[in-house]
């Protein structure tokens, strides 16, 4: 990697931070101490990359296969990561459920699965309001550990730029352990039974997984008997992604790759733009358009065909396969009507776009006992609608983007455990939005695998 000129914040081909600020970016913290902010930005510009440009290119190639209908992308992790959550057990649990979901999809549907975590950077969240009121007290809203604290106190809610350095440190630790797990034996396909031992007896979906794991074990034994011992069974390629929300952090971690002389944001492999910040003339689109990373954009029910064509022209003018992914978040009641016109517009445009379904964000509501939640049936319904829309238009349903955890939390209703509103109080642990627990995540994977079989027919 090349670091010349970065101390001054000048990255060839990338808008300067001042230029981006001039575009009045949305959803940015109101930092009270600009001097402290500039000091942290300067420190971040000198730090080593968290990911490498070559890894980003590898992911672009894999997403290209998704766009061609030759692979499926599984993207999942916390709604909002926390500094306290950077522990070996939490990281292992998230990786475990993603590995289990991917093996269900890959084996049951016979399609390669590109594995991407909402991990090592998802520390900032856009919010619908800048303030929060409790019992007559109004404070700045919690915007993620990258900005302020979750505790409802005046001191905790003050945006603190030192937290951006904390994001870098937490992301580095997370990526370090994730790489160790994925290359050091934990992700070995021969471990399919070991990933499941803690709940197989108590969970119907765990028992279903165990039967599939036994089939995989027999297949591996057959291959060993034939003399096939491929290294691909022992490690996995695993990539990190997050919403590129706080421009000071993302800009400070942008580097010029010495191989290609092109700019990459080395805070993560795949970066996405959220529903609230995807304005064509906005700072986030302008910044990400200048990068060479694979990119994602969240697409909601108000998106029009004209807009989506303009977005392609802005973010992928060269028509590079794997460069751009649209992540739909329509809501279960809107996706069957709202998605087909967009699929048709992109198909007719001719640009190679990967389509991924986020069935979480359009299906959030509050229960009578005051918990923000989602119903598993709504999540499934939106996924089914995603497949229905692609089947109608004749395009490839390329992936799934899910907020999940490897823990047995009680944050989303329904699923095989039939969680109800009164159960939410038991283990409601999210820092922001409700996540599927491990049982619900695995149940969803089996349902998606069934639809994938049909999509390949």
PDB file of N, CA and C in Angstrom, residues 186-280:
ATOM      1  N   UNK A 186     -11.293 -23.724  12.504  1.00  0.00           N
ATOM      2  CA  UNK A 186     -12.671 -23.670  13.001  1.00  0.00           C
ATOM      3  C   UNK A 186     -13.682 -23.769  11.863  1.00  0.00           C
ATOM      4  N   UNK A 187     -13.339 -23.193  10.697  1.00  0.00           N
ATOM      5  CA  UNK A 187     -14.260 -23.194   9.557  1.00  0.00           C
ATOM      6  C   UNK A 187     -14.130 -24.442   8.698  1.00  0.00           C
ATOM      7  N   UNK A 188     -13.297 -25.401   9.109  1.00  0.00           N
ATOM      8  CA  UNK A 188     -13.136 -26.650   8.367  1.00  0.00           C
ATOM      9  C   UNK A 188     -14.494 -27.326   8.203  1.00  0.00           C
ATOM     10  N   UNK A 189     -14.837 -27.713   6.971  1.00  0.00           N
ATOM     11  CA  UNK A 189     -16.137 -28.319   6.710  1.00  0.00           C
ATOM     12  C   UNK A 189     -16.338 -29.606   7.498  1.00  0.00           C
ATOM     13  N   UNK A 190     -15.240 -30.213   7.950  1.00  0.00           N
ATOM     14  CA  UNK A 190     -15.362 -31.408   8.785  1.00  0.00           C
ATOM     15  C   UNK A 190     -15.899 -31.080  10.179  1.00  0.00           C
ATOM     16  N   UNK A 191     -16.043 -29.755  10.481  1.00  0.00           N
ATOM     17  CA  UNK A 191     -16.540 -29.326  11.788  1.00  0.00           C
ATOM     18  C   UNK A 191     -18.055 -29.114  11.800  1.00  0.00           C
ATOM     19  N   UNK A 192     -18.765 -29.536  10.750  1.00  0.00           N
ATOM     20  CA  UNK A 192     -20.191 -29.218  10.667  1.00  0.00           C
ATOM     21  C   UNK A 192     -20.978 -29.728  11.867  1.00  0.00           C
ATOM     22  N   UNK A 193     -20.581 -30.865  12.430  1.00  0.00           N
ATOM     23  CA  UNK A 193     -21.262 -31.356  13.635  1.00  0.00           C
ATOM     24  C   UNK A 193     -20.880 -30.523  14.853  1.00  0.00           C
ATOM     25  N   UNK A 194     -19.610 -30.158  14.951  1.00  0.00           N
ATOM     26  CA  UNK A 194     -19.141 -29.416  16.122  1.00  0.00           C
ATOM     27  C   UNK A 194     -19.810 -28.054  16.234  1.00  0.00           C
ATOM     28  N   UNK A 195     -20.175 -27.434  15.113  1.00  0.00           N
ATOM     29  CA  UNK A 195     -20.850 -26.134  15.155  1.00  0.00           C
ATOM     30  C   UNK A 195     -22.236 -26.235  15.780  1.00  0.00           C
ATOM     31  N   UNK A 196     -22.747 -27.421  15.964  1.00  0.00           N
ATOM     32  CA  UNK A 196     -24.156 -27.600  16.313  1.00  0.00           C
ATOM     33  C   UNK A 196     -24.385 -28.279  17.654  1.00  0.00           C
ATOM     34  N   UNK A 197     -23.330 -28.708  18.334  1.00  0.00           N
ATOM     35  CA  UNK A 197     -23.509 -29.586  19.498  1.00  0.00           C
ATOM     36  C   UNK A 197     -24.279 -28.946  20.648  1.00  0.00           C
ATOM     37  N   UNK A 198     -24.269 -27.621  20.759  1.00  0.00           N
ATOM     38  CA  UNK A 198     -24.844 -27.012  21.955  1.00  0.00           C
ATOM     39  C   UNK A 198     -26.356 -26.879  21.921  1.00  0.00           C
ATOM     40  N   UNK A 199     -27.003 -27.008  20.734  1.00  0.00           N
ATOM     41  CA  UNK A 199     -28.467 -26.922  20.802  1.00  0.00           C
ATOM     42  C   UNK A 199     -29.194 -27.960  19.958  1.00  0.00           C
ATOM     43  N   UNK A 200     -28.485 -28.925  19.443  1.00  0.00           N
ATOM     44  CA  UNK A 200     -29.135 -29.877  18.546  1.00  0.00           C
ATOM     45  C   UNK A 200     -30.255 -30.654  19.232  1.00  0.00           C
ATOM     46  N   UNK A 201     -30.110 -30.980  20.489  1.00  0.00           N
ATOM     47  CA  UNK A 201     -31.120 -31.807  21.151  1.00  0.00           C
ATOM     48  C   UNK A 201     -32.384 -31.024  21.496  1.00  0.00           C
ATOM     49  N   UNK A 202     -32.254 -29.726  21.653  1.00  0.00           N
ATOM     50  CA  UNK A 202     -33.398 -28.943  22.115  1.00  0.00           C
ATOM     51  C   UNK A 202     -34.100 -28.185  21.001  1.00  0.00           C
ATOM     52  N   UNK A 203     -33.548 -28.180  19.799  1.00  0.00           N
ATOM     53  CA  UNK A 203     -34.098 -27.355  18.745  1.00  0.00           C
ATOM     54  C   UNK A 203     -34.495 -28.197  17.534  1.00  0.00           C
ATOM     55  N   UNK A 204     -35.743 -28.110  17.069  1.00  0.00           N
ATOM     56  CA  UNK A 204     -36.128 -28.839  15.855  1.00  0.00           C
ATOM     57  C   UNK A 204     -35.285 -28.455  14.651  1.00  0.00           C
ATOM     58  N   UNK A 205     -34.983 -27.166  14.503  1.00  0.00           N
ATOM     59  CA  UNK A 205     -34.166 -26.754  13.357  1.00  0.00           C
ATOM     60  C   UNK A 205     -32.730 -27.236  13.527  1.00  0.00           C
ATOM     61  N   UNK A 206     -32.269 -27.341  14.778  1.00  0.00           N
ATOM     62  CA  UNK A 206     -30.943 -27.904  15.016  1.00  0.00           C
ATOM     63  C   UNK A 206     -30.887 -29.369  14.634  1.00  0.00           C
ATOM     64  N   UNK A 207     -31.965 -30.091  14.888  1.00  0.00           N
ATOM     65  CA  UNK A 207     -32.021 -31.503  14.508  1.00  0.00           C
ATOM     66  C   UNK A 207     -32.051 -31.648  12.994  1.00  0.00           C
ATOM     67  N   UNK A 208     -32.746 -30.753  12.324  1.00  0.00           N
ATOM     68  CA  UNK A 208     -32.766 -30.771  10.860  1.00  0.00           C
ATOM     69  C   UNK A 208     -31.370 -30.505  10.316  1.00  0.00           C
ATOM     70  N   UNK A 209     -30.688 -29.543  10.928  1.00  0.00           N
ATOM     71  CA  UNK A 209     -29.307 -29.260  10.524  1.00  0.00           C
ATOM     72  C   UNK A 209     -28.418 -30.476  10.767  1.00  0.00           C
ATOM     73  N   UNK A 210     -28.627 -31.155  11.876  1.00  0.00           N
ATOM     74  CA  UNK A 210     -27.786 -32.300  12.208  1.00  0.00           C
ATOM     75  C   UNK A 210     -27.926 -33.402  11.153  1.00  0.00           C
ATOM     76  N   UNK A 211     -29.141 -33.584  10.643  1.00  0.00           N
ATOM     77  CA  UNK A 211     -29.323 -34.577   9.577  1.00  0.00           C
ATOM     78  C   UNK A 211     -28.563 -34.170   8.324  1.00  0.00           C
ATOM     79  N   UNK A 212     -28.610 -32.893   7.993  1.00  0.00           N
ATOM     80  CA  UNK A 212     -27.861 -32.411   6.837  1.00  0.00           C
ATOM     81  C   UNK A 212     -26.363 -32.565   7.067  1.00  0.00           C
ATOM     82  N   UNK A 213     -25.902 -32.258   8.309  1.00  0.00           N
ATOM     83  CA  UNK A 213     -24.477 -32.406   8.623  1.00  0.00           C
ATOM     84  C   UNK A 213     -24.022 -33.853   8.456  1.00  0.00           C
ATOM     85  N   UNK A 214     -24.873 -34.794   8.807  1.00  0.00           N
ATOM     86  CA  UNK A 214     -24.521 -36.205   8.633  1.00  0.00           C
ATOM     87  C   UNK A 214     -24.372 -36.555   7.154  1.00  0.00           C
ATOM     88  N   UNK A 215     -25.249 -35.994   6.322  1.00  0.00           N
ATOM     89  CA  UNK A 215     -25.116 -36.212   4.877  1.00  0.00           C
ATOM     90  C   UNK A 215     -23.796 -35.639   4.365  1.00  0.00           C
ATOM     91  N   UNK A 216     -23.439 -34.449   4.840  1.00  0.00           N
ATOM     92  CA  UNK A 216     -22.178 -33.837   4.417  1.00  0.00           C
ATOM     93  C   UNK A 216     -21.001 -34.686   4.865  1.00  0.00           C
ATOM     94  N   UNK A 217     -21.071 -35.190   6.088  1.00  0.00           N
ATOM     95  CA  UNK A 217     -19.982 -36.013   6.608  1.00  0.00           C
ATOM     96  C   UNK A 217     -19.800 -37.275   5.761  1.00  0.00           C
ATOM     97  N   UNK A 218     -20.901 -37.886   5.359  1.00  0.00           N
ATOM     98  CA  UNK A 218     -20.802 -39.070   4.500  1.00  0.00           C
ATOM     99  C   UNK A 218     -20.211 -38.718   3.137  1.00  0.00           C
ATOM    100  N   UNK A 219     -20.603 -37.559   2.613  1.00  0.00           N
ATOM    101  CA  UNK A 219     -20.053 -37.134   1.327  1.00  0.00           C
ATOM    102  C   UNK A 219     -18.550 -36.879   1.429  1.00  0.00           C
ATOM    103  N   UNK A 220     -18.122 -36.267   2.523  1.00  0.00           N
ATOM    104  CA  UNK A 220     -16.692 -36.017   2.718  1.00  0.00           C
ATOM    105  C   UNK A 220     -15.923 -37.329   2.883  1.00  0.00           C
ATOM    106  N   UNK A 221     -16.528 -38.275   3.606  1.00  0.00           N
ATOM    107  CA  UNK A 221     -15.880 -39.574   3.772  1.00  0.00           C
ATOM    108  C   UNK A 221     -15.713 -40.273   2.425  1.00  0.00           C
ATOM    109  N   UNK A 222     -16.732 -40.155   1.575  1.00  0.00           N
ATOM    110  CA  UNK A 222     -16.637 -40.739   0.239  1.00  0.00           C
ATOM    111  C   UNK A 222     -15.507 -40.095  -0.563  1.00  0.00           C
ATOM    112  N   UNK A 223     -15.411 -38.765  -0.468  1.00  0.00           N
ATOM    113  CA  UNK A 223     -14.370 -38.068  -1.219  1.00  0.00           C
ATOM    114  C   UNK A 223     -12.983 -38.436  -0.715  1.00  0.00           C
ATOM    115  N   UNK A 224     -12.857 -38.589   0.618  1.00  0.00           N
ATOM    116  CA  UNK A 224     -11.562 -39.015   1.166  1.00  0.00           C
ATOM    117  C   UNK A 224     -11.203 -40.404   0.656  1.00  0.00           C
ATOM    118  N   UNK A 225     -12.186 -41.294   0.583  1.00  0.00           N
ATOM    119  CA  UNK A 225     -11.936 -42.643   0.087  1.00  0.00           C
ATOM    120  C   UNK A 225     -11.491 -42.629  -1.369  1.00  0.00           C
ATOM    121  N   UNK A 226     -11.935 -41.572  -2.093  1.00  0.00           N
ATOM    122  CA  UNK A 226     -11.531 -41.441  -3.496  1.00  0.00           C
ATOM    123  C   UNK A 226     -10.198 -40.717  -3.645  1.00  0.00           C
ATOM    124  N   UNK A 227      -9.633 -40.286  -2.509  1.00  0.00           N
ATOM    125  CA  UNK A 227      -8.353 -39.588  -2.547  1.00  0.00           C
ATOM    126  C   UNK A 227      -8.459 -38.090  -2.708  1.00  0.00           C
ATOM    127  N   UNK A 228      -9.664 -37.535  -2.597  1.00  0.00           N
ATOM    128  CA  UNK A 228      -9.855 -36.094  -2.735  1.00  0.00           C
ATOM    129  C   UNK A 228      -9.812 -35.437  -1.361  1.00  0.00           C
ATOM    130  N   UNK A 229      -8.832 -34.578  -1.130  1.00  0.00           N
ATOM    131  CA  UNK A 229      -8.694 -33.858   0.146  1.00  0.00           C
ATOM    132  C   UNK A 229      -8.433 -32.390  -0.146  1.00  0.00           C
ATOM    133  N   UNK A 230      -9.383 -31.722  -0.770  1.00  0.00           N
ATOM    134  CA  UNK A 230      -9.200 -30.347  -1.215  1.00  0.00           C
ATOM    135  C   UNK A 230      -9.030 -29.392  -0.034  1.00  0.00           C
ATOM    136  N   UNK A 231      -8.100 -28.451  -0.189  1.00  0.00           N
ATOM    137  CA  UNK A 231      -7.879 -27.439   0.843  1.00  0.00           C
ATOM    138  C   UNK A 231      -9.110 -26.552   1.025  1.00  0.00           C
ATOM    139  N   UNK A 232      -9.939 -26.439  -0.009  1.00  0.00           N
ATOM    140  CA  UNK A 232     -11.133 -25.600   0.077  1.00  0.00           C
ATOM    141  C   UNK A 232     -12.088 -26.056   1.171  1.00  0.00           C
ATOM    142  N   UNK A 233     -11.998 -27.317   1.594  1.00  0.00           N
ATOM    143  CA  UNK A 233     -12.856 -27.807   2.660  1.00  0.00           C
ATOM    144  C   UNK A 233     -12.398 -27.326   4.044  1.00  0.00           C
ATOM    145  N   UNK A 234     -11.177 -26.832   4.138  1.00  0.00           N
ATOM    146  CA  UNK A 234     -10.579 -26.557   5.446  1.00  0.00           C
ATOM    147  C   UNK A 234     -10.610 -25.079   5.839  1.00  0.00           C
ATOM    148  N   UNK A 235     -10.708 -24.190   4.868  1.00  0.00           N
ATOM    149  CA  UNK A 235     -10.768 -22.763   5.147  1.00  0.00           C
ATOM    150  C   UNK A 235     -11.891 -22.146   4.328  1.00  0.00           C
ATOM    151  N   UNK A 236     -12.300 -20.941   4.700  1.00  0.00           N
ATOM    152  CA  UNK A 236     -13.302 -20.213   3.915  1.00  0.00           C
ATOM    153  C   UNK A 236     -12.823 -18.785   3.702  1.00  0.00           C
ATOM    154  N   UNK A 237     -13.265 -18.212   2.608  1.00  0.00           N
ATOM    155  CA  UNK A 237     -13.065 -16.776   2.390  1.00  0.00           C
ATOM    156  C   UNK A 237     -14.215 -16.046   3.070  1.00  0.00           C
ATOM    157  N   UNK A 238     -13.860 -15.129   3.959  1.00  0.00           N
ATOM    158  CA  UNK A 238     -14.873 -14.400   4.722  1.00  0.00           C
ATOM    159  C   UNK A 238     -14.537 -12.915   4.648  1.00  0.00           C
ATOM    160  N   UNK A 239     -15.534 -12.107   4.333  1.00  0.00           N
ATOM    161  CA  UNK A 239     -15.297 -10.688   4.077  1.00  0.00           C
ATOM    162  C   UNK A 239     -16.082  -9.828   5.069  1.00  0.00           C
ATOM    163  N   UNK A 240     -15.578  -8.614   5.284  1.00  0.00           N
ATOM    164  CA  UNK A 240     -16.190  -7.689   6.234  1.00  0.00           C
ATOM    165  C   UNK A 240     -16.887  -6.557   5.481  1.00  0.00           C
ATOM    166  N   UNK A 241     -18.052  -6.149   5.998  1.00  0.00           N
ATOM    167  CA  UNK A 241     -18.796  -5.056   5.379  1.00  0.00           C
ATOM    168  C   UNK A 241     -19.435  -4.200   6.461  1.00  0.00           C
ATOM    169  N   UNK A 242     -19.723  -2.967   6.106  1.00  0.00           N
ATOM    170  CA  UNK A 242     -20.489  -2.097   6.994  1.00  0.00           C
ATOM    171  C   UNK A 242     -21.028  -0.915   6.192  1.00  0.00           C
ATOM    172  N   UNK A 243     -21.975  -0.201   6.789  1.00  0.00           N
ATOM    173  CA  UNK A 243     -22.474   1.017   6.167  1.00  0.00           C
ATOM    174  C   UNK A 243     -21.426   2.115   6.309  1.00  0.00           C
ATOM    175  N   UNK A 244     -21.033   2.710   5.206  1.00  0.00           N
ATOM    176  CA  UNK A 244     -20.030   3.783   5.221  1.00  0.00           C
ATOM    177  C   UNK A 244     -20.737   5.084   5.577  1.00  0.00           C
ATOM    178  N   UNK A 245     -20.975   5.288   6.856  1.00  0.00           N
ATOM    179  CA  UNK A 245     -21.838   6.380   7.296  1.00  0.00           C
ATOM    180  C   UNK A 245     -21.060   7.623   7.712  1.00  0.00           C
ATOM    181  N   UNK A 246     -20.091   7.460   8.610  1.00  0.00           N
ATOM    182  CA  UNK A 246     -19.362   8.616   9.141  1.00  0.00           C
ATOM    183  C   UNK A 246     -18.203   8.938   8.203  1.00  0.00           C
ATOM    184  N   UNK A 247     -18.329  10.021   7.473  1.00  0.00           N
ATOM    185  CA  UNK A 247     -17.390  10.302   6.396  1.00  0.00           C
ATOM    186  C   UNK A 247     -15.986  10.600   6.900  1.00  0.00           C
ATOM    187  N   UNK A 248     -15.853  11.200   8.079  1.00  0.00           N
ATOM    188  CA  UNK A 248     -14.502  11.455   8.600  1.00  0.00           C
ATOM    189  C   UNK A 248     -13.715  10.159   8.779  1.00  0.00           C
ATOM    190  N   UNK A 249     -14.360   9.138   9.301  1.00  0.00           N
ATOM    191  CA  UNK A 249     -13.702   7.854   9.519  1.00  0.00           C
ATOM    192  C   UNK A 249     -13.375   7.179   8.191  1.00  0.00           C
ATOM    193  N   UNK A 250     -14.346   7.126   7.292  1.00  0.00           N
ATOM    194  CA  UNK A 250     -14.137   6.432   6.021  1.00  0.00           C
ATOM    195  C   UNK A 250     -13.086   7.138   5.171  1.00  0.00           C
ATOM    196  N   UNK A 251     -13.132   8.451   5.133  1.00  0.00           N
ATOM    197  CA  UNK A 251     -12.156   9.197   4.336  1.00  0.00           C
ATOM    198  C   UNK A 251     -10.749   9.020   4.889  1.00  0.00           C
ATOM    199  N   UNK A 252     -10.625   9.011   6.217  1.00  0.00           N
ATOM    200  CA  UNK A 252      -9.306   8.860   6.832  1.00  0.00           C
ATOM    201  C   UNK A 252      -8.698   7.490   6.562  1.00  0.00           C
ATOM    202  N   UNK A 253      -9.525   6.496   6.258  1.00  0.00           N
ATOM    203  CA  UNK A 253      -9.018   5.154   5.993  1.00  0.00           C
ATOM    204  C   UNK A 253      -9.011   4.832   4.492  1.00  0.00           C
ATOM    205  N   UNK A 254      -9.009   5.847   3.672  1.00  0.00           N
ATOM    206  CA  UNK A 254      -8.906   5.659   2.226  1.00  0.00           C
ATOM    207  C   UNK A 254      -7.438   5.754   1.811  1.00  0.00           C
ATOM    208  N   UNK A 255      -7.004   4.787   1.019  1.00  0.00           N
ATOM    209  CA  UNK A 255      -5.604   4.678   0.619  1.00  0.00           C
ATOM    210  C   UNK A 255      -5.506   4.437  -0.891  1.00  0.00           C
ATOM    211  N   UNK A 256      -4.323   4.707  -1.448  1.00  0.00           N
ATOM    212  CA  UNK A 256      -4.034   4.382  -2.837  1.00  0.00           C
ATOM    213  C   UNK A 256      -3.299   3.046  -2.875  1.00  0.00           C
ATOM    214  N   UNK A 257      -3.855   2.110  -3.634  1.00  0.00           N
ATOM    215  CA  UNK A 257      -3.249   0.784  -3.768  1.00  0.00           C
ATOM    216  C   UNK A 257      -2.022   0.878  -4.663  1.00  0.00           C
ATOM    217  N   UNK A 258      -0.895   0.381  -4.181  1.00  0.00           N
ATOM    218  CA  UNK A 258       0.357   0.492  -4.925  1.00  0.00           C
ATOM    219  C   UNK A 258       0.354  -0.360  -6.190  1.00  0.00           C
ATOM    220  N   UNK A 259      -0.505  -1.384  -6.275  1.00  0.00           N
ATOM    221  CA  UNK A 259      -0.550  -2.221  -7.481  1.00  0.00           C
ATOM    222  C   UNK A 259      -1.240  -1.516  -8.635  1.00  0.00           C
ATOM    223  N   UNK A 260      -2.352  -0.857  -8.317  1.00  0.00           N
ATOM    224  CA  UNK A 260      -3.226  -0.320  -9.358  1.00  0.00           C
ATOM    225  C   UNK A 260      -3.289   1.197  -9.387  1.00  0.00           C
ATOM    226  N   UNK A 261      -2.752   1.854  -8.337  1.00  0.00           N
ATOM    227  CA  UNK A 261      -2.843   3.308  -8.183  1.00  0.00           C
ATOM    228  C   UNK A 261      -4.292   3.781  -8.058  1.00  0.00           C
ATOM    229  N   UNK A 262      -5.165   2.899  -7.601  1.00  0.00           N
ATOM    230  CA  UNK A 262      -6.570   3.239  -7.431  1.00  0.00           C
ATOM    231  C   UNK A 262      -6.898   3.378  -5.945  1.00  0.00           C
ATOM    232  N   UNK A 263      -7.890   4.228  -5.607  1.00  0.00           N
ATOM    233  CA  UNK A 263      -8.251   4.431  -4.198  1.00  0.00           C
ATOM    234  C   UNK A 263      -9.172   3.338  -3.668  1.00  0.00           C
ATOM    235  N   UNK A 264      -8.912   2.901  -2.452  1.00  0.00           N
ATOM    236  CA  UNK A 264      -9.750   1.940  -1.739  1.00  0.00           C
ATOM    237  C   UNK A 264      -9.982   2.463  -0.324  1.00  0.00           C
ATOM    238  N   UNK A 265     -11.189   2.271   0.173  1.00  0.00           N
ATOM    239  CA  UNK A 265     -11.466   2.500   1.593  1.00  0.00           C
ATOM    240  C   UNK A 265     -11.138   1.199   2.308  1.00  0.00           C
ATOM    241  N   UNK A 266     -10.028   1.214   3.052  1.00  0.00           N
ATOM    242  CA  UNK A 266      -9.522  -0.020   3.659  1.00  0.00           C
ATOM    243  C   UNK A 266     -10.098  -0.247   5.056  1.00  0.00           C
ATOM    244  N   UNK A 267     -11.269   0.359   5.358  1.00  0.00           N
ATOM    245  CA  UNK A 267     -11.967   0.064   6.612  1.00  0.00           C
ATOM    246  C   UNK A 267     -12.776  -1.217   6.508  1.00  0.00           C
ATOM    247  N   UNK A 268     -13.060  -1.681   5.290  1.00  0.00           N
ATOM    248  CA  UNK A 268     -13.839  -2.892   5.086  1.00  0.00           C
ATOM    249  C   UNK A 268     -13.776  -3.292   3.631  1.00  0.00           C
ATOM    250  N   UNK A 269     -14.185  -4.527   3.351  1.00  0.00           N
ATOM    251  CA  UNK A 269     -14.146  -4.998   1.968  1.00  0.00           C
ATOM    252  C   UNK A 269     -15.290  -4.413   1.147  1.00  0.00           C
ATOM    253  N   UNK A 270     -16.526  -4.606   1.627  1.00  0.00           N
ATOM    254  CA  UNK A 270     -17.709  -4.099   0.941  1.00  0.00           C
ATOM    255  C   UNK A 270     -18.334  -3.008   1.797  1.00  0.00           C
ATOM    256  N   UNK A 271     -18.613  -1.874   1.189  1.00  0.00           N
ATOM    257  CA  UNK A 271     -19.224  -0.744   1.885  1.00  0.00           C
ATOM    258  C   UNK A 271     -20.576  -0.468   1.243  1.00  0.00           C
ATOM    259  N   UNK A 272     -21.545  -0.113   2.080  1.00  0.00           N
ATOM    260  CA  UNK A 272     -22.838   0.219   1.487  1.00  0.00           C
ATOM    261  C   UNK A 272     -23.321   1.585   1.938  1.00  0.00           C
ATOM    262  N   UNK A 273     -24.232   2.125   1.116  1.00  0.00           N
ATOM    263  CA  UNK A 273     -24.892   3.403   1.383  1.00  0.00           C
ATOM    264  C   UNK A 273     -26.309   3.096   1.831  1.00  0.00           C
ATOM    265  N   UNK A 274     -26.739   3.737   2.902  1.00  0.00           N
ATOM    266  CA  UNK A 274     -28.044   3.453   3.469  1.00  0.00           C
ATOM    267  C   UNK A 274     -29.181   4.150   2.752  1.00  0.00           C
ATOM    268  N   UNK A 275     -30.385   3.752   3.095  1.00  0.00           N
ATOM    269  CA  UNK A 275     -31.595   4.319   2.512  1.00  0.00           C
ATOM    270  C   UNK A 275     -31.689   5.819   2.761  1.00  0.00           C
ATOM    271  N   UNK A 276     -31.167   6.290   3.894  1.00  0.00           N
ATOM    272  CA  UNK A 276     -31.299   7.696   4.238  1.00  0.00           C
ATOM    273  C   UNK A 276     -30.211   8.580   3.628  1.00  0.00           C
ATOM    274  N   UNK A 277     -29.175   7.999   3.050  1.00  0.00           N
ATOM    275  CA  UNK A 277     -28.035   8.808   2.585  1.00  0.00           C
ATOM    276  C   UNK A 277     -27.673   8.524   1.121  1.00  0.00           C
ATOM    277  N   UNK A 278     -28.616   8.008   0.335  1.00  0.00           N
ATOM    278  CA  UNK A 278     -28.283   7.619  -1.041  1.00  0.00           C
ATOM    279  C   UNK A 278     -28.712   8.664  -2.070  1.00  0.00           C
ATOM    280  N   UNK A 279     -28.729   9.928  -1.695  1.00  0.00           N
ATOM    281  CA  UNK A 279     -29.078  10.989  -2.630  1.00  0.00           C
ATOM    282  C   UNK A 279     -28.028  11.053  -3.752  1.00  0.00           C
ATOM    283  N   UNK A 280     -28.486  11.174  -4.992  1.00  0.00           N
ATOM    284  CA  UNK A 280     -27.571  11.167  -6.130  1.00  0.00           C
ATOM    285  C   UNK A 280     -26.541  12.282  -6.055  1.00  0.00           C
TER     286      UNK A 280
END
